[in-house]
mmCIF file of C-alpha atoms in Angstrom:
data_model
loop_
_atom_site.group_PDB
_atom_site.id
_atom_site.type_symbol
_atom_site.label_atom_id
_atom_site.label_comp_id
_atom_site.label_asym_id
_atom_site.label_seq_id
_atom_site.Cartn_x
_atom_site.Cartn_y
_atom_site.Cartn_z
ATOM 1 C CA MET R 717 86.770 -15.991 177.454
ATOM 2 C CA SER R 718 86.314 -12.252 177.558
ATOM 3 C CA THR R 719 88.209 -10.259 180.189
ATOM 4 C CA LEU R 720 84.807 -8.891 181.235
ATOM 5 C CA TYR R 721 84.212 -12.138 183.102
ATOM 6 C CA LEU R 722 87.534 -11.729 184.891
ATOM 7 C CA ASN R 723 86.436 -8.279 186.038
ATOM 8 C CA TYR R 724 83.488 -9.861 187.878
ATOM 9 C CA LEU R 725 85.954 -12.152 189.634
ATOM 10 C CA PHE R 726 88.739 -9.685 190.463
ATOM 11 C CA ASN R 727 86.781 -6.434 190.823
ATOM 12 C CA PRO R 728 83.228 -7.249 191.946
ATOM 13 C CA SER R 729 80.798 -4.558 193.041
ATOM 14 C CA SER R 730 78.851 -7.027 195.217
ATOM 15 C CA VAL R 731 79.577 -10.393 196.836
ATOM 16 C CA ALA R 732 77.351 -13.171 198.176
ATOM 17 C CA VAL R 733 78.735 -15.749 200.605
ATOM 18 C CA ILE R 734 76.762 -18.963 200.197
ATOM 19 C CA GLY R 735 77.189 -21.041 203.338
ATOM 20 C CA ALA R 736 78.113 -18.080 205.545
ATOM 21 C CA SER R 737 78.344 -19.143 209.165
ATOM 22 C CA ASP R 738 78.952 -18.005 212.736
ATOM 23 C CA ARG R 739 80.831 -21.197 213.683
ATOM 24 C CA PRO R 740 84.211 -19.589 214.494
ATOM 25 C CA GLN R 741 86.592 -21.834 212.528
ATOM 26 C CA SER R 742 84.271 -22.763 209.661
ATOM 27 C CA VAL R 743 85.201 -21.649 206.164
ATOM 28 C CA GLY R 744 81.948 -19.670 205.891
ATOM 29 C CA ALA R 745 82.768 -17.725 209.071
ATOM 30 C CA VAL R 746 86.360 -16.999 208.063
ATOM 31 C CA VAL R 747 85.269 -15.803 204.601
ATOM 32 C CA MET R 748 82.661 -13.473 206.122
ATOM 33 C CA ARG R 749 85.190 -12.036 208.598
ATOM 34 C CA ASN R 750 87.748 -11.536 205.833
ATOM 35 C CA LEU R 751 85.309 -9.833 203.477
ATOM 36 C CA LEU R 752 83.955 -7.526 206.173
ATOM 37 C CA ALA R 753 87.446 -6.640 207.437
ATOM 38 C CA GLY R 754 88.781 -6.040 203.917
ATOM 39 C CA GLY R 755 86.735 -2.923 203.300
ATOM 40 C CA LEU R 756 85.130 -3.843 199.967
ATOM 41 C CA ALA R 757 82.887 -0.940 198.936
ATOM 42 C CA GLY R 758 79.881 -2.966 197.747
ATOM 43 C CA PRO R 759 77.373 -5.112 199.603
ATOM 44 C CA ILE R 760 78.438 -8.393 201.188
ATOM 45 C CA MET R 761 75.400 -10.670 201.406
ATOM 46 C CA PRO R 762 75.525 -13.840 203.527
ATOM 47 C CA VAL R 763 73.278 -16.726 202.496
ATOM 48 C CA ASN R 764 72.294 -19.333 205.081
ATOM 49 C CA PRO R 765 68.747 -20.677 205.465
ATOM 50 C CA LYS R 766 69.334 -21.548 209.138
ATOM 51 C CA ARG R 767 70.468 -18.116 210.366
ATOM 52 C CA ARG R 768 68.853 -14.681 210.598
ATOM 53 C CA ALA R 769 72.239 -12.950 210.690
ATOM 54 C CA VAL R 770 75.903 -13.869 210.318
ATOM 55 C CA ALA R 771 78.617 -11.545 211.644
ATOM 56 C CA ALA R 772 75.834 -9.055 212.459
ATOM 57 C CA VAL R 773 74.786 -8.900 208.782
ATOM 58 C CA LEU R 774 71.233 -9.822 207.727
ATOM 59 C CA THR R 775 71.270 -13.277 206.169
ATOM 60 C CA TYR R 776 69.202 -14.427 203.198
ATOM 61 C CA PRO R 777 67.723 -17.932 202.991
ATOM 62 C CA ASP R 778 68.815 -18.585 199.403
ATOM 63 C CA VAL R 779 70.199 -16.982 196.261
ATOM 64 C CA LYS R 780 66.726 -16.109 194.980
ATOM 65 C CA ALA R 781 66.061 -13.958 198.075
ATOM 66 C CA LEU R 782 69.107 -11.706 197.608
ATOM 67 C CA PRO R 783 68.156 -8.029 197.159
ATOM 68 C CA VAL R 784 70.665 -7.537 194.320
ATOM 69 C CA THR R 785 72.375 -9.903 191.927
ATOM 70 C CA PRO R 786 75.891 -10.503 193.213
ATOM 71 C CA GLU R 787 78.683 -10.063 190.692
ATOM 72 C CA LEU R 788 80.715 -12.615 192.649
ATOM 73 C CA ALA R 789 79.600 -15.516 194.827
ATOM 74 C CA VAL R 790 81.829 -17.357 197.283
ATOM 75 C CA ILE R 791 80.520 -20.888 197.879
ATOM 76 C CA CYS R 792 81.334 -22.589 201.199
ATOM 77 C CA THR R 793 78.786 -25.420 201.225
ATOM 78 C CA PRO R 794 78.874 -29.217 201.070
ATOM 79 C CA ALA R 795 79.724 -30.536 197.599
ATOM 80 C CA ALA R 796 76.235 -31.874 196.897
ATOM 81 C CA ALA R 797 74.744 -28.373 197.074
ATOM 82 C CA VAL R 798 77.202 -26.704 194.688
ATOM 83 C CA PRO R 799 75.664 -27.613 191.271
ATOM 84 C CA GLY R 800 72.245 -26.276 192.280
ATOM 85 C CA ILE R 801 73.759 -23.123 193.744
ATOM 86 C CA ILE R 802 75.666 -22.450 190.510
ATOM 87 C CA ALA R 803 72.427 -22.896 188.542
ATOM 88 C CA ASP R 804 70.555 -20.518 190.880
ATOM 89 C CA LEU R 805 73.340 -17.936 190.653
ATOM 90 C CA GLY R 806 73.404 -18.218 186.864
ATOM 91 C CA GLU R 807 69.648 -17.731 186.656
ATOM 92 C CA ARG R 808 70.058 -14.553 188.739
ATOM 93 C CA GLY R 809 72.773 -13.265 186.393
ATOM 94 C CA THR R 810 75.854 -13.814 188.562
ATOM 95 C CA ARG R 811 78.868 -14.268 186.297
ATOM 96 C CA ALA R 812 81.649 -15.411 188.645
ATOM 97 C CA ALA R 813 81.916 -17.816 191.562
ATOM 98 C CA ILE R 814 84.676 -18.981 193.857
ATOM 99 C CA VAL R 815 84.011 -22.556 194.961
ATOM 100 C CA LEU R 816 85.889 -23.233 198.190
ATOM 101 C CA SER R 817 84.024 -26.514 198.712
ATOM 102 C CA ALA R 818 85.911 -29.792 198.449
ATOM 103 C CA GLY R 819 84.660 -33.254 197.497
ATOM 104 C CA LEU R 820 83.149 -32.405 194.126
ATOM 105 C CA ASP R 821 84.990 -35.316 192.523
ATOM 106 C CA SER R 822 82.527 -37.795 194.028
ATOM 107 C CA ARG R 823 78.856 -38.508 193.644
ATOM 108 C CA GLY R 824 76.803 -40.039 196.400
ATOM 109 C CA ASP R 825 74.062 -41.710 194.373
ATOM 110 C CA GLY R 826 76.205 -44.052 192.274
ATOM 111 C CA SER R 827 75.809 -41.951 189.125
ATOM 112 C CA SER R 828 78.788 -41.613 186.809
ATOM 113 C CA ALA R 829 78.460 -37.812 186.843
ATOM 114 C CA THR R 830 80.396 -36.174 189.663
ATOM 115 C CA TYR R 831 79.284 -33.047 191.492
ATOM 116 C CA GLN R 832 82.026 -31.258 189.569
ATOM 117 C CA ASP R 833 80.563 -32.464 186.247
ATOM 118 C CA LEU R 834 77.153 -31.174 187.309
ATOM 119 C CA MET R 835 78.637 -27.879 188.532
ATOM 120 C CA LEU R 836 80.460 -27.326 185.230
ATOM 121 C CA SER R 837 77.337 -28.167 183.242
ATOM 122 C CA ALA R 838 75.333 -25.566 185.179
ATOM 123 C CA ALA R 839 78.170 -23.051 184.810
ATOM 124 C CA ARG R 840 78.333 -23.550 181.028
ATOM 125 C CA GLN R 841 74.575 -23.272 180.660
ATOM 126 C CA HIS R 842 74.481 -19.962 182.555
ATOM 127 C CA ARG R 843 77.914 -18.592 181.569
ATOM 128 C CA VAL R 844 79.249 -18.519 185.124
ATOM 129 C CA ARG R 845 83.048 -18.502 185.446
ATOM 130 C CA ILE R 846 84.410 -20.560 188.339
ATOM 131 C CA LEU R 847 87.564 -20.372 190.419
ATOM 132 C CA GLY R 848 87.926 -23.710 192.214
ATOM 133 C CA PRO R 849 86.700 -26.035 193.493
ATOM 134 C CA ASN R 850 88.714 -26.796 196.611
ATOM 135 C CA CYS R 851 90.758 -23.590 196.473
ATOM 136 C CA ILE R 852 91.839 -21.021 199.062
ATOM 137 C CA GLY R 853 89.932 -18.177 197.423
ATOM 138 C CA LEU R 854 91.052 -14.875 195.975
ATOM 139 C CA MET R 855 92.409 -11.538 197.213
ATOM 140 C CA ASN R 856 92.593 -8.166 195.536
ATOM 141 C CA PRO R 857 94.013 -5.856 198.213
ATOM 142 C CA SER R 858 93.695 -2.764 196.004
ATOM 143 C CA ILE R 859 89.886 -2.882 196.381
ATOM 144 C CA GLY R 860 89.691 -4.529 199.822
ATOM 145 C CA LEU R 861 88.614 -7.933 198.492
ATOM 146 C CA ASN R 862 89.620 -10.897 200.669
ATOM 147 C CA ALA R 863 87.328 -13.652 199.395
ATOM 148 C CA GLY R 864 89.070 -16.645 200.857
ATOM 149 C CA PHE R 865 90.022 -18.267 204.097
ATOM 150 C CA ALA R 866 93.578 -17.011 204.529
ATOM 151 C CA HIS R 867 93.738 -15.368 207.939
ATOM 152 C CA ALA R 868 95.445 -12.162 206.799
ATOM 153 C CA MET R 869 95.013 -9.786 203.881
ATOM 154 C CA ALA R 870 97.908 -9.456 201.453
ATOM 155 C CA ALA R 871 99.515 -6.043 201.140
ATOM 156 C CA PRO R 872 98.821 -4.100 197.937
ATOM 157 C CA GLY R 873 101.680 -4.344 195.470
ATOM 158 C CA LYS R 874 102.889 -5.753 192.157
ATOM 159 C CA VAL R 875 103.281 -9.423 193.045
ATOM 160 C CA ALA R 876 100.559 -12.001 192.408
ATOM 161 C CA PHE R 877 100.211 -15.477 193.866
ATOM 162 C CA VAL R 878 98.363 -17.899 191.604
#
């Protein structure tokens, strides 16, 4: 893997939050609050087909409707939606995604392929690098990126938590 792909993950110029929400304790709401409070310079684009705005930011119904291709996507949706979202992001040209969603190790229709298998297949096909699933997200305090659901931003410094 080229370090270029890591740059999209750790130093994105734009971020989409798929599954952004206004429900106060939901992962999608916490991620939106964290990203907006962090001070990231680029656009933060919430995606939720059921909302017109989340955290006072215009919301887009799906990945295809985004005005720019996000360098990083943070996915906070039910497991069943994740493989299709990764495919849509890959078709748009997004190269990195953080999958906060849990439950990708199962499959509801009795198939032997899990949602994680399907997600990884879509990621390989479109060359999308994934952090997750079922993770707490990622922070890069030096650029104001808090793309996770921790309730406080880490201080800039020389220590990393992996």
